[in-house]
CSV table of C-alpha atoms and ligand atoms in Angstrom, one decimal:
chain,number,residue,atom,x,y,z
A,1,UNK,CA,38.9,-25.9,25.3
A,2,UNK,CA,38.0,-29.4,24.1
A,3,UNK,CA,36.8,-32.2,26.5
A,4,UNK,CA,40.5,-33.7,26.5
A,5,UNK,CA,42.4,-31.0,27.5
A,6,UNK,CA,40.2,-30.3,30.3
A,7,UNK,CA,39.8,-33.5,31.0
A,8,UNK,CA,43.8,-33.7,31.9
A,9,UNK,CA,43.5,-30.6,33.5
A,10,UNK,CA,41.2,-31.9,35.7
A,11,UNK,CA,43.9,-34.2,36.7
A,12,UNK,CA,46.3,-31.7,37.5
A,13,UNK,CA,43.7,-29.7,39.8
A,14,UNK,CA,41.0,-31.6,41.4
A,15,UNK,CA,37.8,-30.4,40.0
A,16,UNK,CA,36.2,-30.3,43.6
A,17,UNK,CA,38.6,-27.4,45.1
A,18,UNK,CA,40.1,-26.8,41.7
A,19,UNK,CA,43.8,-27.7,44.1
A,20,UNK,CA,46.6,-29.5,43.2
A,21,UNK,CA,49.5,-30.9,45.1
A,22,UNK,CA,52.4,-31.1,41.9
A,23,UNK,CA,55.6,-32.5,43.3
A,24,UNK,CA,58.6,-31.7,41.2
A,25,UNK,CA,61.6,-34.1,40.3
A,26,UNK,CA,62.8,-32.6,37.5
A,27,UNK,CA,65.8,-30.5,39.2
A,28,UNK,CA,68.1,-32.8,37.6
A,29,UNK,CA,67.9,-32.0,33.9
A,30,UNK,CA,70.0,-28.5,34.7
A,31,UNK,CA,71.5,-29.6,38.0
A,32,UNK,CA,71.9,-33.3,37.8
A,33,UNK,CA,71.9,-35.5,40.8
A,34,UNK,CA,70.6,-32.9,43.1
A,35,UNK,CA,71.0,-33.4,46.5
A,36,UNK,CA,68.4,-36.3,48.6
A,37,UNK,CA,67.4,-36.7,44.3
A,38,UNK,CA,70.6,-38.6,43.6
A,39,UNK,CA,68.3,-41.9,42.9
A,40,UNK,CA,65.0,-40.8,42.0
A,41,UNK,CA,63.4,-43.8,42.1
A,42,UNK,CA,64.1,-43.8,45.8
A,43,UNK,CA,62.7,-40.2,46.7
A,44,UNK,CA,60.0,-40.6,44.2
A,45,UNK,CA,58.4,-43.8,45.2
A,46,UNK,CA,57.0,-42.8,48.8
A,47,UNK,CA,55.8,-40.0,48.2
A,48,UNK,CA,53.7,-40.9,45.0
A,49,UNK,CA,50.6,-41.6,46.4
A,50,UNK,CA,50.2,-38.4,48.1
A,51,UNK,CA,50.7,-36.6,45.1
A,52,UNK,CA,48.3,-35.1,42.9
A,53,UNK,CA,50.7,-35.4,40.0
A,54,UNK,CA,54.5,-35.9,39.0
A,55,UNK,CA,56.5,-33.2,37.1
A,56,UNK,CA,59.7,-35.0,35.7
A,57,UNK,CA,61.3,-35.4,32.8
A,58,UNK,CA,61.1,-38.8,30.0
A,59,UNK,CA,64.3,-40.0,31.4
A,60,UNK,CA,63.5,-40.3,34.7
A,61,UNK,CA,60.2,-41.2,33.9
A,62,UNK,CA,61.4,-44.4,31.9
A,63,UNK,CA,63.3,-45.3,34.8
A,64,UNK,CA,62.8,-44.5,37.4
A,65,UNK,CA,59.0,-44.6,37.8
A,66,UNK,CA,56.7,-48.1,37.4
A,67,UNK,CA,54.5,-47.8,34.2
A,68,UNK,CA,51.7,-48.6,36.2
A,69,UNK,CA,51.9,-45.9,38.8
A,70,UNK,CA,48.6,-44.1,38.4
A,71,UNK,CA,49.7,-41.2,38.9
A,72,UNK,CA,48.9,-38.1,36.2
A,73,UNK,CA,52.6,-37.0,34.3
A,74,UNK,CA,53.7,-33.5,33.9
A,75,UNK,CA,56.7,-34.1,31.4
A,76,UNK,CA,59.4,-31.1,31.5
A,77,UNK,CA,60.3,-30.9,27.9
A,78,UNK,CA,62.3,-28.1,27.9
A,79,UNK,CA,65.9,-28.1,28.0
A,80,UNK,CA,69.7,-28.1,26.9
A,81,UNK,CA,71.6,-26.2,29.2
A,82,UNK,CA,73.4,-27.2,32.8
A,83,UNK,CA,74.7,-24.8,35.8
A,84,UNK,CA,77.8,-25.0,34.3
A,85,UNK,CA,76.6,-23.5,30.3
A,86,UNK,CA,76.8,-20.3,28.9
A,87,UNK,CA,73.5,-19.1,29.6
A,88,UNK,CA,70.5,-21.4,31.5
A,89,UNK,CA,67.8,-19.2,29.7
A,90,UNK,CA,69.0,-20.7,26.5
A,91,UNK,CA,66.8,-23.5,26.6
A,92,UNK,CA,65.5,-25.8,23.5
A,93,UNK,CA,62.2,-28.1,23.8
A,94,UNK,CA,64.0,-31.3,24.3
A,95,UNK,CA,61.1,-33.7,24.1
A,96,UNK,CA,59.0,-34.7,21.3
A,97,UNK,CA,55.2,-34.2,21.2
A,98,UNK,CA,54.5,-37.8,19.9
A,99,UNK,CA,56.8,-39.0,22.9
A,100,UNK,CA,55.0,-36.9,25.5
A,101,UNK,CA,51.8,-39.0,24.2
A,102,UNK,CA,54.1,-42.1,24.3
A,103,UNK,CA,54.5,-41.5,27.7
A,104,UNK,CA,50.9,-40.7,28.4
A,105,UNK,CA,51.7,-36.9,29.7
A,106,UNK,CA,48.6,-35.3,31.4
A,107,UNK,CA,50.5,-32.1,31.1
A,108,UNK,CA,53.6,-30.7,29.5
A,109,UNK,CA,56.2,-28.5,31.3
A,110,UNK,CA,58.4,-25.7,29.6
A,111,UNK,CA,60.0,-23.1,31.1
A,112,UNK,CA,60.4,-19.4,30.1
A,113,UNK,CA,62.9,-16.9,31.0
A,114,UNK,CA,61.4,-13.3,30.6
A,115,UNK,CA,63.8,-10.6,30.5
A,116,UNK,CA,66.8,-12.8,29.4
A,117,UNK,CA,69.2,-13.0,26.8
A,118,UNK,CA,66.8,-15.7,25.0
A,119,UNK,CA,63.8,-14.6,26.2
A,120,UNK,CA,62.2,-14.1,22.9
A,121,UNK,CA,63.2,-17.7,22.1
A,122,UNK,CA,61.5,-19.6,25.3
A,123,UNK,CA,58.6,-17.7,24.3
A,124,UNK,CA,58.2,-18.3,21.0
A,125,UNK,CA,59.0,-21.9,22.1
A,126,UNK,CA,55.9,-21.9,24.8
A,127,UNK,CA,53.7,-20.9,21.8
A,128,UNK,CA,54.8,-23.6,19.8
A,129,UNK,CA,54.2,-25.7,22.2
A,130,UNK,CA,50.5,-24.4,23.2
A,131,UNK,CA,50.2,-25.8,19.2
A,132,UNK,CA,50.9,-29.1,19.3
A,133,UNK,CA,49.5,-29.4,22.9
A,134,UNK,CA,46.4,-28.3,22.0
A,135,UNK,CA,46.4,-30.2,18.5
A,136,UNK,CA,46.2,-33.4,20.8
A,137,UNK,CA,44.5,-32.2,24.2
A,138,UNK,CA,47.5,-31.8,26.2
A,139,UNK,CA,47.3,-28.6,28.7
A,140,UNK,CA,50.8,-26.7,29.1
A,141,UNK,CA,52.3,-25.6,32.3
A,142,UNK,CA,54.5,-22.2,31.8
A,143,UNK,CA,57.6,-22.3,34.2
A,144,UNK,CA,58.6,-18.7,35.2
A,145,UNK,CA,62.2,-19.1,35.6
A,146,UNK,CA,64.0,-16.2,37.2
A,147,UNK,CA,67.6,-15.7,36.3
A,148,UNK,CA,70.4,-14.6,39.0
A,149,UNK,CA,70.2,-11.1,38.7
A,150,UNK,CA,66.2,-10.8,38.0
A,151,UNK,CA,64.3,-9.9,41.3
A,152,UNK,CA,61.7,-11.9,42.2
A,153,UNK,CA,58.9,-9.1,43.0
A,154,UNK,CA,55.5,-9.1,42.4
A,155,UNK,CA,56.2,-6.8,39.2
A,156,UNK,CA,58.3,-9.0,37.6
A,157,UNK,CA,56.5,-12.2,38.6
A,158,UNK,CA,53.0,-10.8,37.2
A,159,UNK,CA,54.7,-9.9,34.0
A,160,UNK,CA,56.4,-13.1,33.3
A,161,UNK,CA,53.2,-14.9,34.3
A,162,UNK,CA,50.7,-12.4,32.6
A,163,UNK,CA,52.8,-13.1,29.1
A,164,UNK,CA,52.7,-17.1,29.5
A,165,UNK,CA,48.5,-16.8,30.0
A,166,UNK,CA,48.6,-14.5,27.1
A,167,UNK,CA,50.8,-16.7,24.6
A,168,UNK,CA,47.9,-19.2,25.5
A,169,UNK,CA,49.3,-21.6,28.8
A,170,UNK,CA,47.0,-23.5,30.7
A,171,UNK,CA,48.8,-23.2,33.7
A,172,UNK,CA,51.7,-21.4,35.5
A,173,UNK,CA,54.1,-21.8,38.0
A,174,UNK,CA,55.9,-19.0,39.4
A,175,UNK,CA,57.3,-18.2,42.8
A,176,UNK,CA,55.5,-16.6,46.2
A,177,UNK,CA,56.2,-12.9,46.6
A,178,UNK,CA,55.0,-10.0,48.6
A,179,UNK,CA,51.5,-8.9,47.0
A,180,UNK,CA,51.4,-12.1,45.7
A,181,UNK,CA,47.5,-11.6,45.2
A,182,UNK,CA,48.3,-8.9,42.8
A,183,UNK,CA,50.6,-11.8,40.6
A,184,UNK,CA,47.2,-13.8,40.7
A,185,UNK,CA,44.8,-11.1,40.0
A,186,UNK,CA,46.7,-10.4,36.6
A,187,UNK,CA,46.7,-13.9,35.2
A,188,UNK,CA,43.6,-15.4,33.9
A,189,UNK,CA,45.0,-18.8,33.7
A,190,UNK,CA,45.6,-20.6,37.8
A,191,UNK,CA,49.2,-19.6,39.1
A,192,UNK,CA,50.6,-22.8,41.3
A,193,UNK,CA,54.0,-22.0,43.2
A,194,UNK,CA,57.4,-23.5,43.0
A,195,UNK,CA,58.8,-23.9,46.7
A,196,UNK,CA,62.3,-23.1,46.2
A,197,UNK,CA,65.7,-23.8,48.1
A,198,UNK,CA,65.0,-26.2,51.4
A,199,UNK,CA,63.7,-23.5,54.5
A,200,UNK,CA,62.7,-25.3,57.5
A,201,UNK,CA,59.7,-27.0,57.7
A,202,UNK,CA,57.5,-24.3,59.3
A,203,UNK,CA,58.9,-21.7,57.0
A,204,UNK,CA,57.8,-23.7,53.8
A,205,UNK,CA,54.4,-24.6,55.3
A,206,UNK,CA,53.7,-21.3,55.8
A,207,UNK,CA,54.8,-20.4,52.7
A,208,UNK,CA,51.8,-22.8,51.2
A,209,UNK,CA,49.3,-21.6,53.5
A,210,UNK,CA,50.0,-17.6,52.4
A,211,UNK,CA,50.0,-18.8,48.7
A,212,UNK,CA,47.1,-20.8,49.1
A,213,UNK,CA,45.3,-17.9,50.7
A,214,UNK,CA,46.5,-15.2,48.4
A,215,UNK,CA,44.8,-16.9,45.7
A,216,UNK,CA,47.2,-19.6,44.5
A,217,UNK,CA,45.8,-22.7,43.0
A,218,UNK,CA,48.0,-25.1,44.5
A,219,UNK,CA,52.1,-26.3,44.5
A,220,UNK,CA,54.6,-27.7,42.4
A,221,UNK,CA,57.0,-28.2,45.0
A,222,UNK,CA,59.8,-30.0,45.1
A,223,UNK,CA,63.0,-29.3,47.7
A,224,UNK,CA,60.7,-28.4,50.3
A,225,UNK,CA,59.3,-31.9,50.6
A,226,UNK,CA,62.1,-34.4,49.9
A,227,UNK,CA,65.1,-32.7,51.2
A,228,UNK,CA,63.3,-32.5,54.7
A,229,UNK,CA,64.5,-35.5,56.9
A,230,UNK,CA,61.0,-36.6,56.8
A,231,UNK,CA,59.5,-35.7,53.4
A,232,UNK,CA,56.2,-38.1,53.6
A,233,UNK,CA,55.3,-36.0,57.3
A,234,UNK,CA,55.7,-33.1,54.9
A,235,UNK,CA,54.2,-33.8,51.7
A,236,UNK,CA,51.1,-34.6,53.8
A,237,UNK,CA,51.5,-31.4,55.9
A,238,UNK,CA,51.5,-29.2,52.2
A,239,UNK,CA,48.0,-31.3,51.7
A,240,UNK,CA,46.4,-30.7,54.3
A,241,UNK,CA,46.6,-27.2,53.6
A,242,UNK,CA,45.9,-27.1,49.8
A,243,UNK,CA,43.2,-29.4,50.0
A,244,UNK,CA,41.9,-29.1,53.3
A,245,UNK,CA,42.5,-25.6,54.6
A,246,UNK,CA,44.4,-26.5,57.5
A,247,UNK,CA,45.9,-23.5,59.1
A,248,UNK,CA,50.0,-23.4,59.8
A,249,UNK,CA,50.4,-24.9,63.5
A,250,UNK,CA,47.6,-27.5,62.3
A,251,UNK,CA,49.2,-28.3,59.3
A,252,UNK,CA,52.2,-28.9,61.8
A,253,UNK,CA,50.3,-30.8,64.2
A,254,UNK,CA,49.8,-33.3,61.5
A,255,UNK,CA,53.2,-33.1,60.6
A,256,UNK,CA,54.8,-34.1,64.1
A,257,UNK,CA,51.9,-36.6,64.8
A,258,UNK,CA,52.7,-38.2,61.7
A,259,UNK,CA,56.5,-38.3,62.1
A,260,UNK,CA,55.8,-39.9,65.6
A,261,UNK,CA,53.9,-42.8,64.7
A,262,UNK,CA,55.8,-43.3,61.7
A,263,UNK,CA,58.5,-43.5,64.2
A,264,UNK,CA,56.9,-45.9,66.6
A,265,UNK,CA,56.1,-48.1,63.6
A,266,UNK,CA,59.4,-48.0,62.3
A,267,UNK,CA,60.5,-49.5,66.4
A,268,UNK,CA,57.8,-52.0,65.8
A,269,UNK,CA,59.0,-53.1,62.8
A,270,UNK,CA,62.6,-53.6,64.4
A,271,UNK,CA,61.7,-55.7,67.5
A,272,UNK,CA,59.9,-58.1,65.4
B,1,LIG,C1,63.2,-26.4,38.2
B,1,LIG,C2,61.7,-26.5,38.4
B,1,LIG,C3,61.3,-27.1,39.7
B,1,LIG,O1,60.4,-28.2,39.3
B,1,LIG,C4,60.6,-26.1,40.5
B,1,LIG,O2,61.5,-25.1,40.8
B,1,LIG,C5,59.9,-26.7,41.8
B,1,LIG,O3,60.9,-27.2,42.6
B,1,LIG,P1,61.3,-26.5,44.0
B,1,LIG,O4,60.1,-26.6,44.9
B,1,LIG,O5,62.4,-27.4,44.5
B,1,LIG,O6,61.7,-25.1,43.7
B,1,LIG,O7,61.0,-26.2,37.6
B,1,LIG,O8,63.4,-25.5,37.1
């Protein structure tokens, strides 16, 4: 691996605990404006300085982030297909290499749809990809996307995520399961976890904390954090645990002390 690429890898996972806190604001490119992401810039702009790095796509990028944010870019380049298409495995890269280095990507972002229809073109499309990336230094984050109908077991998960590590990714992202460790054990590359549809805040924190301890190297979470009513209480809460090992009700703790003086600030603020 040349001294670029792991450079930006290093920026992805944080060379002392070899963590990363990813959040994800990409949801839009199948599902547009996804609820609590209807203006990006809005949800985004909080929340970026407790983030290890972004995971978006150019478009919102462009606009909806400040060029000077110093904060390391995960570009989603795949795409082409909405809820409402034929087939959401059918996916095309959408974005350019020489525009992901435009943009000053740390990482790119493609996602792969084993056991689909078009399975055997998002995979041929993730090695392409692992090409150019590596012709330039630029690490590639496989998305294991599970369809509908495709159980999200610890069989399936390993599969999808031992073929990404094997067509050469850098990184994967995949969901939490039951034997989750065994998901890990099989992929050579780290494994981060997607968080999934909004559970309450407990629920997802634990989630993290059994990822994180079955071997997981960090999240990529988005709907967890900014759909919660108080999504900079969280995204500091899902920290704390990836980076400093807080346990569930600690993790918590921070999470309510934070929302209470955020609260007595905001009071503050008001009577001034
Ligand atoms: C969508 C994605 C999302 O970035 C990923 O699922 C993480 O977001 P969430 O935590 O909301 O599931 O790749 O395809």
């Amino acid at each position: 691996m040349d001294w670029g690429l792991r450079n930006r890898l290093s920026r992805i996972l944080n060379p002392q605990d070899g963590k990363g806190v990813m959040l994800a604001v990409d949801h839009g490119y199948f599902l547009g404006p996804t609820e609590k992401l209807e203006d990006p810039k809005k949800t985004i702009k909080p929340l970026l300085i407790y983030a290890d790095s972004l995971m978006l796509t150019r478009g919102i990028l462009r606009t909806c982030v400040e060029s000077n944010a110093n904060i390391p870019i995960v570009l989603r380049v795949s795409g082409g297909t909405s809820i409402l298409g034929e087939d959401l495995s059918k996916e095309a890269i959408t974005t350019s290499i020489e525009e992901a280095i435009k943009l000053n990507a740390s990482c790119l972002a493609m996602s792969i749809f084993v056991g689909s229809k078009y399975e055997h073109q998002t995979l041929s499309n993730l090695s392409k990809l692992i090409d150019e990336g590596e012709k330039y230094g630029i690490p590639v984050l496989a998305v294991t996307a599970v369809g509908k109908e495709m159980a999200r077991d610890a069989r399936y998960l390993a599969l999808s995520c031992r073929i990404a590590a094997e067509l050469g990714a850098h990184l994967v992202k995949t969901y939490y399961c039951e034997n989750f460790e065994k998901v890990v054990e099989g992929c050579p590359v780290p494994v981060i976890i997607a968080g999934g549809k909004k559970l309450p805040e407990k629920d997802a924190l634990n989630l993290t904390f059994n990822a994180i301890r079955d071997g997981a190297s960090g999240v990529d979470m988005g709907r967890n954090i900014w759909q919660s009513d108080h999504p900079i209480e969280m995204i500091r809460a899902v920290r704390a645990i990836v980076h400093d090992k807080l346990t569930v009700e600690e993790s918590m703790n921070t999470f309510f002390l934070n929302k209470d003086m955020r609260s007595n600030e905001l009071e503050t603020l008001k009577t001034r």
